[in-house]
Short mmCIF file of C-alpha atoms in Angstrom, two decimals:
data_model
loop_
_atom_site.label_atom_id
_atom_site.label_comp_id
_atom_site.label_asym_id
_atom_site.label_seq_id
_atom_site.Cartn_x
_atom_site.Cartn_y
_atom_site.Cartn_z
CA UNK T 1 7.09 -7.12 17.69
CA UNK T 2 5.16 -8.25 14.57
CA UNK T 3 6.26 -7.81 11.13
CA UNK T 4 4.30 -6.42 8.86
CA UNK T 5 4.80 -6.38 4.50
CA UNK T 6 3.35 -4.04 2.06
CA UNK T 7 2.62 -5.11 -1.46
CA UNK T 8 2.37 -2.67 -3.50
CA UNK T 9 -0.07 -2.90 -6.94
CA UNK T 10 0.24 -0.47 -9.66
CA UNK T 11 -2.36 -0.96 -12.58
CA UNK T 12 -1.61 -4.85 -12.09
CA UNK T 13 1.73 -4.84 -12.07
CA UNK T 14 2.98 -6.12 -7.94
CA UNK T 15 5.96 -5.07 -5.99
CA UNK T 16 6.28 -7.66 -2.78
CA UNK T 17 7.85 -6.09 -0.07
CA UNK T 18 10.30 -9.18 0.92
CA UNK T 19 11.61 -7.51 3.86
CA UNK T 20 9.06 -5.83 5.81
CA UNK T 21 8.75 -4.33 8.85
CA UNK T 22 8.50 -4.35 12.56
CA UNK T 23 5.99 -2.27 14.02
CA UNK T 24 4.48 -1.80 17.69
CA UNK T 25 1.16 -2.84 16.59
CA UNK T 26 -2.11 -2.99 14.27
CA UNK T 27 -2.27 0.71 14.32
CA UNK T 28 0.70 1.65 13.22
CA UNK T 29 0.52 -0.50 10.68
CA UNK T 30 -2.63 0.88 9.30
CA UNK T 31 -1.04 4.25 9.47
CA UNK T 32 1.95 3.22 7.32
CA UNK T 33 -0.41 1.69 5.22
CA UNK T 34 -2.19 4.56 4.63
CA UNK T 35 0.81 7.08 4.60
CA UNK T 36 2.33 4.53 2.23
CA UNK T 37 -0.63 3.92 -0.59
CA UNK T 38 -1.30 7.89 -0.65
CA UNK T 39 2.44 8.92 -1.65
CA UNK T 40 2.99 6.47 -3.73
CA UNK T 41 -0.68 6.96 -5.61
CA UNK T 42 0.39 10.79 -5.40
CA UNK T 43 3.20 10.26 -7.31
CA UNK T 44 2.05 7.47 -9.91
CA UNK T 45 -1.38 9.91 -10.49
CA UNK T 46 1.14 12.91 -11.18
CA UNK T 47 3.12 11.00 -13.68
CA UNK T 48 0.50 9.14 -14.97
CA UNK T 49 1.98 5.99 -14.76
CA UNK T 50 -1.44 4.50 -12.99
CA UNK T 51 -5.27 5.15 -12.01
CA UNK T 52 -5.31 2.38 -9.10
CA UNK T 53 -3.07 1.75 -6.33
CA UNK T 54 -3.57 -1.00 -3.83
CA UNK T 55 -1.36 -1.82 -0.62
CA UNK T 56 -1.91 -5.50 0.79
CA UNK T 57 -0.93 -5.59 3.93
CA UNK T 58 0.35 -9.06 5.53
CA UNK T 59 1.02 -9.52 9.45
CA UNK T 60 3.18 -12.67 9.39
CA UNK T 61 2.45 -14.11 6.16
CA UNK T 62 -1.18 -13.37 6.67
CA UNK T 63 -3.33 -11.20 4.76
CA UNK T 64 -4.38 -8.19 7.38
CA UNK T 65 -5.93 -5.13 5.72
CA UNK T 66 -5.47 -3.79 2.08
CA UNK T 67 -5.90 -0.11 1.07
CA UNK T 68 -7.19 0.89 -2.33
CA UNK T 69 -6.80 4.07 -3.97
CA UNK T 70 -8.38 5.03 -7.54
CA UNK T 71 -8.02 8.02 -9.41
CA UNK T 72 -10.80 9.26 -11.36
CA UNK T 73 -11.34 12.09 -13.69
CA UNK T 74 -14.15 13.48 -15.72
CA UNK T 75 -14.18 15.51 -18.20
CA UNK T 76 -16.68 17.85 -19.43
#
């Protein structure tokens, strides 16, 4: 099974995942990914504590798909 880490970025500050995980596949990476980034942005947009959330992805060291997620408001 291939293990997978998720590096988190908040507003340029980086929390390497050292451990990681062992998923089934690509797929379910991507979905933990995904899950991942959007509660974490959630909570960081609700406290205010960032705009921009990023999770790098690496599949054995290597880098294997990064999601980005930026909040922005306008005001009138």
């Amino acid at each position: 099974m291939p293990r997978f880490h998720f590096d988190i970025h908040e507003n340029g500050r980086v929390f390497p995942d050292e451990d990681g995980q062992d998923l089934a596949n690509e797929n379910d990476a991507r979905k933990e990914a995904v899950m991942s980034g959007a509660s974490i942005a959630r909570d960081a947009f609700v406290s205010g504590s960032a705009r921009h959330v990023v999770v790098d992805v690496r599949e054995e060291g290597a880098p294997f798909l990064k999601v980005s997620i930026t909040l922005e408001v306008d005001e009138a």
